[in-house]
mmCIF file of C-alpha atoms in Angstrom:
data_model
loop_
_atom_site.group_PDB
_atom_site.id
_atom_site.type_symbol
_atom_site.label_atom_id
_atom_site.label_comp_id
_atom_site.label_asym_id
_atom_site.label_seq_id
_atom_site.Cartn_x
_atom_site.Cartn_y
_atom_site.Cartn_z
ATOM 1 C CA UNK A 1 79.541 -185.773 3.673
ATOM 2 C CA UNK A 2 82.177 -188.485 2.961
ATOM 3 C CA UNK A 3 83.589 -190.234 5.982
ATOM 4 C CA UNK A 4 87.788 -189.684 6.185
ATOM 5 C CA UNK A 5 88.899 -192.119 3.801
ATOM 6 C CA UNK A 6 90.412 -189.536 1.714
ATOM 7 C CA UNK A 7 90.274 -189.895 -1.968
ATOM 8 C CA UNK A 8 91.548 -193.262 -3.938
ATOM 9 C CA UNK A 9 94.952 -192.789 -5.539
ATOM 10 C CA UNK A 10 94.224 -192.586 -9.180
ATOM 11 C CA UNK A 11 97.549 -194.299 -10.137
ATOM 12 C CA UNK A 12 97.087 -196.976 -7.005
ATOM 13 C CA UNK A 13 92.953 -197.709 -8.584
ATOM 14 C CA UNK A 14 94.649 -197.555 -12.425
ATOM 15 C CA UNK A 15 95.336 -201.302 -12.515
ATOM 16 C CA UNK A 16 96.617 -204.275 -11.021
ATOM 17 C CA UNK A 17 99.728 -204.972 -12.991
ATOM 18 C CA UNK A 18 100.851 -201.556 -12.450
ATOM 19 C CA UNK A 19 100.503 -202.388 -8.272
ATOM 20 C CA UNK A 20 102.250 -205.283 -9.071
ATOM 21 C CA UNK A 21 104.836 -203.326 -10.589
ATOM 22 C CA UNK A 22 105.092 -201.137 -7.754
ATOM 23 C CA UNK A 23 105.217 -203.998 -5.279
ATOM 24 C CA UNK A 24 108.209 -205.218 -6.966
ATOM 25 C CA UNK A 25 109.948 -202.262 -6.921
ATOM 26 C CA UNK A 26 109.212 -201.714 -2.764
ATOM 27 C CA UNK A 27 110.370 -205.726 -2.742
ATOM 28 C CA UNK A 28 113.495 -204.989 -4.607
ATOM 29 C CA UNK A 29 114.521 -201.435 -2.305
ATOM 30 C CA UNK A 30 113.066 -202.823 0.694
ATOM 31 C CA UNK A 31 116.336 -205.116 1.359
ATOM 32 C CA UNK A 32 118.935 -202.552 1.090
ATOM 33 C CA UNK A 33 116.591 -199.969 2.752
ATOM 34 C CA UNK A 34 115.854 -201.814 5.795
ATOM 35 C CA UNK A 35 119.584 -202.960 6.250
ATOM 36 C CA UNK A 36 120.433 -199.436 6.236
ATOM 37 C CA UNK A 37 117.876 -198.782 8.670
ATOM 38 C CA UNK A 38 118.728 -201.558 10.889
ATOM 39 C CA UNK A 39 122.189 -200.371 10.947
ATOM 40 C CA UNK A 40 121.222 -196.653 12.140
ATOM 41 C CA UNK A 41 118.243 -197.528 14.335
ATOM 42 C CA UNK A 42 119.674 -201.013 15.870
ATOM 43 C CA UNK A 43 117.046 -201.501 18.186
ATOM 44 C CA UNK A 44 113.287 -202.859 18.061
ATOM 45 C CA UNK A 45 110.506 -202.894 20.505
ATOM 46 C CA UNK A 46 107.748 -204.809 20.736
ATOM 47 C CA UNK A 47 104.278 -203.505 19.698
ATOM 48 C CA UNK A 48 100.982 -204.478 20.353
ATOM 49 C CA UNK A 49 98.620 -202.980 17.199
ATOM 50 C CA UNK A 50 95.351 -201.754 18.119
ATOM 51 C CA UNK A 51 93.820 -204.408 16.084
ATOM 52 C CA UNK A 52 95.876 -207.146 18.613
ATOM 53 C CA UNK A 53 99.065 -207.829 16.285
ATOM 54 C CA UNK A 54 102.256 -208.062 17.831
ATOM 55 C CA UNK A 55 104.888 -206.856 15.893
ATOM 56 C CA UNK A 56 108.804 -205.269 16.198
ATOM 57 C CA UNK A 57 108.877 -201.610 15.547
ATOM 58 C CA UNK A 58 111.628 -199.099 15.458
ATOM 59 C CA UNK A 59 112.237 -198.198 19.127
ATOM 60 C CA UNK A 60 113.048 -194.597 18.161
ATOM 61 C CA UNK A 61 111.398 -194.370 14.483
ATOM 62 C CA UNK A 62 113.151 -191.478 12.383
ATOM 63 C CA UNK A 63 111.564 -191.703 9.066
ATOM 64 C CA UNK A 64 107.836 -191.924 10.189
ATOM 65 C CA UNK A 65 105.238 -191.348 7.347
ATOM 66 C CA UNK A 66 101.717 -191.035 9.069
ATOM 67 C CA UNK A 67 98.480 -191.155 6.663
ATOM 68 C CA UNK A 68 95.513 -189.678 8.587
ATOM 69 C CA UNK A 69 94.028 -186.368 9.255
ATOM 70 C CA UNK A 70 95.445 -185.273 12.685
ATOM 71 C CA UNK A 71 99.244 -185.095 11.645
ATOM 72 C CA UNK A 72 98.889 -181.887 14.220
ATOM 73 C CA UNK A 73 99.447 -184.372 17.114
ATOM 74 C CA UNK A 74 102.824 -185.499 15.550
ATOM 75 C CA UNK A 75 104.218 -182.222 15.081
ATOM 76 C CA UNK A 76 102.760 -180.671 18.699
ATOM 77 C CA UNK A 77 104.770 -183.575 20.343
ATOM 78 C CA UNK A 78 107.658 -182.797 18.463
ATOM 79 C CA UNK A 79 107.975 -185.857 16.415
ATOM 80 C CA UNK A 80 109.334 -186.333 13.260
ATOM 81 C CA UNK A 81 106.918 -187.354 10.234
ATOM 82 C CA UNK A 82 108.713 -187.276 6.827
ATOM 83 C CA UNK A 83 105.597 -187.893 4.689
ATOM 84 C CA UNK A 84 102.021 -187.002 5.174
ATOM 85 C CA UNK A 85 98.543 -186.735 3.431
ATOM 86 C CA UNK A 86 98.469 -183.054 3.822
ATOM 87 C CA UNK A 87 95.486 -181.127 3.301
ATOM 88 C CA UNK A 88 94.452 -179.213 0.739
ATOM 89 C CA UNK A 89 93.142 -176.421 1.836
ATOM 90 C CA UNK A 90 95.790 -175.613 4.928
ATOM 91 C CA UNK A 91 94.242 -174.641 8.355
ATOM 92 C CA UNK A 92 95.612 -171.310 9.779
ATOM 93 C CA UNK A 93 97.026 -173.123 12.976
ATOM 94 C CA UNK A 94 98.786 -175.482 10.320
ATOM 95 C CA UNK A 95 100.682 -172.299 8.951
ATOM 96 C CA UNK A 96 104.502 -172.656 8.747
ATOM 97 C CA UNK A 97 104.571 -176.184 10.650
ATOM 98 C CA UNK A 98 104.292 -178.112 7.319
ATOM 99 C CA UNK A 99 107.521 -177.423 5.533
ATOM 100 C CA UNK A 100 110.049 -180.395 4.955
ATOM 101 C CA UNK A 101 106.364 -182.542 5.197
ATOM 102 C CA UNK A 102 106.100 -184.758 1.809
ATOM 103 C CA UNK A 103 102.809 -185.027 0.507
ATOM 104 C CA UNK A 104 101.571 -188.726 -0.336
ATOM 105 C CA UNK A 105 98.256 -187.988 -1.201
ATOM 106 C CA UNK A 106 95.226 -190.215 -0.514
ATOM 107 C CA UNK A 107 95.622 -193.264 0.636
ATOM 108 C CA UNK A 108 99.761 -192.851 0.073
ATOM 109 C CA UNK A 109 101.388 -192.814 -3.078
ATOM 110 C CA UNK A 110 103.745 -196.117 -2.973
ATOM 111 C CA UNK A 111 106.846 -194.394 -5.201
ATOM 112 C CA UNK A 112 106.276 -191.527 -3.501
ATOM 113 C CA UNK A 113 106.865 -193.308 -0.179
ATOM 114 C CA UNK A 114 109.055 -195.606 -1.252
ATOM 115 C CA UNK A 115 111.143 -192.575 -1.827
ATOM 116 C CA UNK A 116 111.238 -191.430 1.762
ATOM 117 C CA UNK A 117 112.588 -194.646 3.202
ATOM 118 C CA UNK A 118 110.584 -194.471 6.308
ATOM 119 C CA UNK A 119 111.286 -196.839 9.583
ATOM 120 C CA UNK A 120 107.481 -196.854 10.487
ATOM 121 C CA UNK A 121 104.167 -196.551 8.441
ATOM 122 C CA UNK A 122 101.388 -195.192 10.687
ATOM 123 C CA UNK A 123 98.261 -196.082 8.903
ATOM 124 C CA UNK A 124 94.998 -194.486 9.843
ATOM 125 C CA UNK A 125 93.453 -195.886 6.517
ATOM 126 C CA UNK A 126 94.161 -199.515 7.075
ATOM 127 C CA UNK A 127 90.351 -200.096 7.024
ATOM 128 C CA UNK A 128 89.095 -198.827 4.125
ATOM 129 C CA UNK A 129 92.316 -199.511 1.901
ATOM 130 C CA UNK A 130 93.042 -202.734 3.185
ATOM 131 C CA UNK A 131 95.142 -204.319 0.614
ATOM 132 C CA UNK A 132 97.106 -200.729 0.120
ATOM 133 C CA UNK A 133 98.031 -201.473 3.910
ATOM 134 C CA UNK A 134 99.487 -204.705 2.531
ATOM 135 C CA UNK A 135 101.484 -203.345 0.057
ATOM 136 C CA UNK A 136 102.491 -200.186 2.492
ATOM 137 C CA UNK A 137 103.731 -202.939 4.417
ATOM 138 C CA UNK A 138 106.049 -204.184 1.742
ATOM 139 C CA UNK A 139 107.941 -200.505 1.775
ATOM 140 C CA UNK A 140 108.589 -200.480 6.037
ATOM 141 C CA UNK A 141 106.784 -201.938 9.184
ATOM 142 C CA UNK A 142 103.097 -200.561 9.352
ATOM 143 C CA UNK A 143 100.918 -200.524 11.398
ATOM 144 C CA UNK A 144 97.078 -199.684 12.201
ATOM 145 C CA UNK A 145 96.018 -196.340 13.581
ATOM 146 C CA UNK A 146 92.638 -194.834 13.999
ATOM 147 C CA UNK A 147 92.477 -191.120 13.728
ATOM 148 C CA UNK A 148 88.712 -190.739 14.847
ATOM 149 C CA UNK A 149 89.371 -191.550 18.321
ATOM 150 C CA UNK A 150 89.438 -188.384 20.754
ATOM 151 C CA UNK A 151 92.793 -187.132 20.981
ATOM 152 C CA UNK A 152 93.314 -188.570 24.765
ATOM 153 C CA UNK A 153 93.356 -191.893 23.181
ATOM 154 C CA UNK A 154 95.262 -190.962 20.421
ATOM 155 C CA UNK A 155 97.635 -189.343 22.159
ATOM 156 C CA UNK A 156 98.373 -192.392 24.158
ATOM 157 C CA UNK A 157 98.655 -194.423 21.533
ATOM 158 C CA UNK A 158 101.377 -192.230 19.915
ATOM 159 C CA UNK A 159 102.902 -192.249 23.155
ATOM 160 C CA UNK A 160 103.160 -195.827 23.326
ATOM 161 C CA UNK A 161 104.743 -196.168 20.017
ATOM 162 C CA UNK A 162 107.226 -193.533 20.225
ATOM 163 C CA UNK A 163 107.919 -194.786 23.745
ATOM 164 C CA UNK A 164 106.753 -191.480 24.866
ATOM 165 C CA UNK A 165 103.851 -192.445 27.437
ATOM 166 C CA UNK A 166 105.037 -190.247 30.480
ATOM 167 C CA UNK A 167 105.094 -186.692 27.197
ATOM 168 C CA UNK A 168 101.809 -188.143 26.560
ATOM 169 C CA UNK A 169 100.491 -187.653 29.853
ATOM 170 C CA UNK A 170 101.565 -184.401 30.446
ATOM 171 C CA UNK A 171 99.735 -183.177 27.232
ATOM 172 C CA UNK A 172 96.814 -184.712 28.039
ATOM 173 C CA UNK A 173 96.711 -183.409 31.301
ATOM 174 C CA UNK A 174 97.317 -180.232 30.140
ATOM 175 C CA UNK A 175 94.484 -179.877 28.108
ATOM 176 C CA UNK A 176 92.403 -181.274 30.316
ATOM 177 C CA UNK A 177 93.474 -178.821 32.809
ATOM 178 C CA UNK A 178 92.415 -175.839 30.062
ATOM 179 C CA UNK A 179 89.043 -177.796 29.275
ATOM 180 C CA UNK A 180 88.133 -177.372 32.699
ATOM 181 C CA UNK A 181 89.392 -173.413 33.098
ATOM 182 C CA UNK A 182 87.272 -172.788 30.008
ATOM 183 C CA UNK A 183 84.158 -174.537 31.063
ATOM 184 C CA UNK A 184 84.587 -172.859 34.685
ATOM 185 C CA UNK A 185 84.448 -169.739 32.804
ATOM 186 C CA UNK A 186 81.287 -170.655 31.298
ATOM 187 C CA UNK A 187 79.577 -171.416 34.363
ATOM 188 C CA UNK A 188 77.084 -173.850 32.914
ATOM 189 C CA UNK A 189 73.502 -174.933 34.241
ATOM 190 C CA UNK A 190 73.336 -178.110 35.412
ATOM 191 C CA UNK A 191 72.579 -180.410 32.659
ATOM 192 C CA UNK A 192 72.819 -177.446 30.141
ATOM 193 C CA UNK A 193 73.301 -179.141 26.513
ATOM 194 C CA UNK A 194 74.500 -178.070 23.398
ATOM 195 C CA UNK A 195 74.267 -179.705 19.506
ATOM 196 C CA UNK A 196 76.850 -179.145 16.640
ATOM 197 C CA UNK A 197 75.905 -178.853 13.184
ATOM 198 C CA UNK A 198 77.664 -179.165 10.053
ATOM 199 C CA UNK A 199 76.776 -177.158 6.919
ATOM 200 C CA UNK A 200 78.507 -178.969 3.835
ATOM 201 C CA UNK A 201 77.211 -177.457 0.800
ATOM 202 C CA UNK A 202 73.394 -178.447 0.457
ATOM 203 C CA UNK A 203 73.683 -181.089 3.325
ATOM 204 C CA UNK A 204 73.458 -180.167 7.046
ATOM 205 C CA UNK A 205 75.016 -183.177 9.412
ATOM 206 C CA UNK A 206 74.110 -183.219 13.773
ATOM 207 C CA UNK A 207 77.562 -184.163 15.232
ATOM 208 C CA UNK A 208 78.626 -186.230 17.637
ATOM 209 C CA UNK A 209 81.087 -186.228 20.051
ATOM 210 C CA UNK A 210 84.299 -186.857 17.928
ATOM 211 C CA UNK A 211 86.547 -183.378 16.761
ATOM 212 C CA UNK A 212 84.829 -180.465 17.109
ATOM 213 C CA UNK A 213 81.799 -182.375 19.035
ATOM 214 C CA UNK A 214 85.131 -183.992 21.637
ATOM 215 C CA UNK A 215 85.966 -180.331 23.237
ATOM 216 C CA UNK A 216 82.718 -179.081 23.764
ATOM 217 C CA UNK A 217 80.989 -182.662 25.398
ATOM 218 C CA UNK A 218 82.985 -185.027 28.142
ATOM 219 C CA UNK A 219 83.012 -184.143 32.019
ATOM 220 C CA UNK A 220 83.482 -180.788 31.894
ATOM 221 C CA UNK A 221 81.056 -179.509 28.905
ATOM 222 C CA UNK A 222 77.972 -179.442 27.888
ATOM 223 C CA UNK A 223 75.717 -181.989 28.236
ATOM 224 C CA UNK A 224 74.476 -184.063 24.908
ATOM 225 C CA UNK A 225 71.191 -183.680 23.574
ATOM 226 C CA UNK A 226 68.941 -186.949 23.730
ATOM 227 C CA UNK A 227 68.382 -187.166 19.938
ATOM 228 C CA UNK A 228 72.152 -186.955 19.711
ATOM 229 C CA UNK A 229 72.640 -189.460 22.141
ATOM 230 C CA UNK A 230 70.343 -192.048 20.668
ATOM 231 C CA UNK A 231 70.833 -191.781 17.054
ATOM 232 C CA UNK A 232 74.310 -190.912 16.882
ATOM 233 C CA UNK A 233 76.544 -192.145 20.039
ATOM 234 C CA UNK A 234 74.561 -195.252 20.905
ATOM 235 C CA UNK A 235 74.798 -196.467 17.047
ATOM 236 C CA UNK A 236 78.333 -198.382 16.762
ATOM 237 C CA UNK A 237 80.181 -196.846 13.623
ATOM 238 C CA UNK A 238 78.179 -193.182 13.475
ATOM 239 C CA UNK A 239 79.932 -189.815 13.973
ATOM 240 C CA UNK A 240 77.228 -188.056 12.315
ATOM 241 C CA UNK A 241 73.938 -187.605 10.714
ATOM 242 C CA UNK A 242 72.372 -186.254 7.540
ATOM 243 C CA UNK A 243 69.190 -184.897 8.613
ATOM 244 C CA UNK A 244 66.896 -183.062 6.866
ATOM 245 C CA UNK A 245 65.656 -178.857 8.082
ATOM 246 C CA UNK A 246 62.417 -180.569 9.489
ATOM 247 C CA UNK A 247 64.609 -182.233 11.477
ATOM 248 C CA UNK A 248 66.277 -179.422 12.996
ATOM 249 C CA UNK A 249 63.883 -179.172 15.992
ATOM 250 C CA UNK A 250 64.312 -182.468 17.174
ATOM 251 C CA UNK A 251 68.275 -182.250 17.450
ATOM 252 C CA UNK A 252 68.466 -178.451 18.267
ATOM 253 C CA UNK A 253 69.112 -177.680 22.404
ATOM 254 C CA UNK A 254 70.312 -175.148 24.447
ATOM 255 C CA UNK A 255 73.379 -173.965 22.846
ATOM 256 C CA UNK A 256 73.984 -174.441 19.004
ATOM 257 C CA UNK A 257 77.813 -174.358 17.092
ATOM 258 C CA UNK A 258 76.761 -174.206 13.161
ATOM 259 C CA UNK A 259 80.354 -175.376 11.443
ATOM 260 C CA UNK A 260 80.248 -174.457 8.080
ATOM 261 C CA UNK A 261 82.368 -175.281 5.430
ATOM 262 C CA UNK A 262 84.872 -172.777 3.571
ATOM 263 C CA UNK A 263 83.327 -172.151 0.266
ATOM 264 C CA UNK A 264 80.474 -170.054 -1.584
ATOM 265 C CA UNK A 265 77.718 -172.864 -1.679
ATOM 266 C CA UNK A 266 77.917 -174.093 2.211
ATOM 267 C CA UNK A 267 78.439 -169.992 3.000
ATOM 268 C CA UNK A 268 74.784 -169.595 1.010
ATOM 269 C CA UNK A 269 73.480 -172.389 2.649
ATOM 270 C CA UNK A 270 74.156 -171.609 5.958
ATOM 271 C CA UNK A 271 73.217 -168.068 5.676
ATOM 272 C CA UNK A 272 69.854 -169.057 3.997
ATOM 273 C CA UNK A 273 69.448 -171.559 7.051
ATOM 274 C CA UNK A 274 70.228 -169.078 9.711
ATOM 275 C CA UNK A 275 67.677 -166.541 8.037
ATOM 276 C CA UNK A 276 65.196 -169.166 7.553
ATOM 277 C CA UNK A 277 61.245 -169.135 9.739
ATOM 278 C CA UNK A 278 61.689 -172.573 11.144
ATOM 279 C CA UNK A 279 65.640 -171.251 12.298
ATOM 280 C CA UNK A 280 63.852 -168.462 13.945
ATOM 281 C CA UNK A 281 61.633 -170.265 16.554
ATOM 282 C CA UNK A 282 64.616 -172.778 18.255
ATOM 283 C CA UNK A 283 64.935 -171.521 21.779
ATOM 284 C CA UNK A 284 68.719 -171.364 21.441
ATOM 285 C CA UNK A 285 68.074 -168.688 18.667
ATOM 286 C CA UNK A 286 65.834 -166.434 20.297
ATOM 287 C CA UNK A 287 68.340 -166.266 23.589
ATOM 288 C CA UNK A 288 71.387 -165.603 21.438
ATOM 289 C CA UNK A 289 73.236 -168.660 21.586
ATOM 290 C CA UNK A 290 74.100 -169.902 18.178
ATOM 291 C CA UNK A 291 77.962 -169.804 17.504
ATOM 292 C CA UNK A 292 79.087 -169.817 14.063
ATOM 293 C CA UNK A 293 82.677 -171.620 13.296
ATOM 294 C CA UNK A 294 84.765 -172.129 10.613
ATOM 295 C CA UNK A 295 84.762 -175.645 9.367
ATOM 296 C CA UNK A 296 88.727 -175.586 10.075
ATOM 297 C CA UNK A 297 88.291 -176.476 14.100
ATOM 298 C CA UNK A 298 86.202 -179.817 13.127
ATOM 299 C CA UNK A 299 89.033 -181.302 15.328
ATOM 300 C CA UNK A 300 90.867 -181.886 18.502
ATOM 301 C CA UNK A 301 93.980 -182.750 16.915
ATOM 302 C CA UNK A 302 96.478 -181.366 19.400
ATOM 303 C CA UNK A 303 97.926 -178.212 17.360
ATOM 304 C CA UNK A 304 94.307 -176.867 17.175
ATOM 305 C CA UNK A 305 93.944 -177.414 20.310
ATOM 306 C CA UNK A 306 96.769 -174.959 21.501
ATOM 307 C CA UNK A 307 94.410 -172.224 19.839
ATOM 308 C CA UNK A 308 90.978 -173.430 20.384
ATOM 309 C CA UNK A 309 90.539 -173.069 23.672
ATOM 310 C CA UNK A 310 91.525 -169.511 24.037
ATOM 311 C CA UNK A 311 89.436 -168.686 20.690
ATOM 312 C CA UNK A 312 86.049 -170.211 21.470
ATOM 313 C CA UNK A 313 85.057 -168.406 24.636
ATOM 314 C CA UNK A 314 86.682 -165.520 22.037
ATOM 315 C CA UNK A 315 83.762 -166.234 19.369
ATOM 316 C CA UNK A 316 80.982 -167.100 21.636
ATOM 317 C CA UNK A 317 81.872 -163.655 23.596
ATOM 318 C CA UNK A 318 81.590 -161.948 20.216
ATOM 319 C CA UNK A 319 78.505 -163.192 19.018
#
């Protein structure tokens, strides 16, 4: 399972004279574009990067491209992203809320963007493309963004650099408020734990508590499993863990979610897991509670979220 770096732009990995090329041309635009911009816009704020930079942003951006995999926060606070790394393969909450959306691909095609003349770069790839965030810098302001974070802390970050803290609040509250309707509903045990895994083609991953793993663990969910705890959350830098069937045991608890991804060899896979001896003799197996899900709700990103938690007592109802 790749971590969500997204795939290298072909023509940005090609060579270094054509970059050069391309930096030109963003050096060349970026005079008239951001006079043009200062005229419309006029005003800057102040903004304190998550990696500690200050720097002057748009203080109402209009042209925002955002490269990272939760552009579903953007559009369920109403904010307008021109450009986008969409995905390929569309999720059905996604469905007629991407049109006007450019794609820029992975990790943002520079003519592409240069194209859109956006105010503000949001960059959720600045780590592993560091000198692309240099040259994305060359096109508009940019700035750092980490998309792994659970969506309360994203959210407040958007907030803070649309100048939208008190919208911010109000979502998360709101979700909050449904997390803990849900979970009422439930009526856990005390203590009552539950382990995500993640069937990607031959590989099966234990989760942790970032997308799918952030709505089903915090202070009103289930508890998380020790193995999960100590070989996943307490390791700086791990979401998740390739672990082999043998394995299985060890991170299995009370409740199991088995996210599987959408195509034939992760579908065989998982089905050959679920049918398998060792499968058979988990305790969460023989009372019923394995939940299969669609790889599509991996996240919290706030658009899924406006489904997801009227859908999974839904599915774990059904099965």
């Amino acid at each position: 399972m790749k971590r969500q770096h997204g795939k290298r732009n072909i023509l940005w990995g090609g060579s270094f004279l054509l970059l050069l090329l391309i930096l030109s041309a963003c050096n060349n635009s970026n005079d008239t574009v951001s006079e043009s911009q200062a005229e419309e816009s006029g005003k800057t704020v102040q903004y304190t990067t998550i990696t500690g930079e200050q720097v002057e942003i748009p203080a109402d951006p209009k042209r925002v491209v955002y490269i990272g995999q939760t552009i579903g926060d953007f559009l369920a606070m109403n904010l307008s992203v021109v450009g986008n790394n969409l995905p390929q393969d569309v999720p059905s909450y996604y469905e007629g809320k991407l049109d006007g959306i450019v794609n820029v691909g992975n990790p943002g095609d520079l003519e592409v963007i240069l194209t859109l003349k956006p105010d503000l770069i949001i960059n959720g790839y600045y780590k592993a493309e560091a000198d692309h965030h240099v040259a994305l810098s060359k096109i508009a302001t940019t700035i750092p963004f980490n998309p792994a974070l659970p969506y309360t802390e994203r959210v407040k970050e958007i907030g803070r650099i649309f100048g939208k803290q008190e919208e911010a609040a109000q979502l998360i509250t709101k979700f909050e408020t449904q997390s803990k309707e849900m979970f009422d509903k439930f009526q856990l045990a005390e203590g009552e734990t539950a382990t995500v895994f993640y069937q990607l083609g031959k590989s099966l991953y234990a989760m942790g508590d970032r997308n799918f793993g952030a709505i089903i663990y915090g202070g009103n969910g289930y508890a998380v499993p020790p193995a999960i705890q100590k070989n996943i959350l307490d390791q700086q830098g791990i979401s998740f863990l390739d672990i082999s069937e043998e394995l299985i045991p060890e991170y299995a608890s009370d409740n199991i979610f088995v996210l599987v991804q959408d195509n034939d060899e992760s579908r065989t896979e998982a089905d050959r897991l679920l049918q398998s001896p060792l499968w058979g003799t988990l305790p969460a197996v023989q009372k019923g509670k394995v939940y299969v899900v669609s790889n599509e709700w991996n996240t919290d990103n706030l658009l899924a979220l406006e489904q997801l938690y009227k859908k999974l007592p839904e599915w774990m109802h059904k099965q």
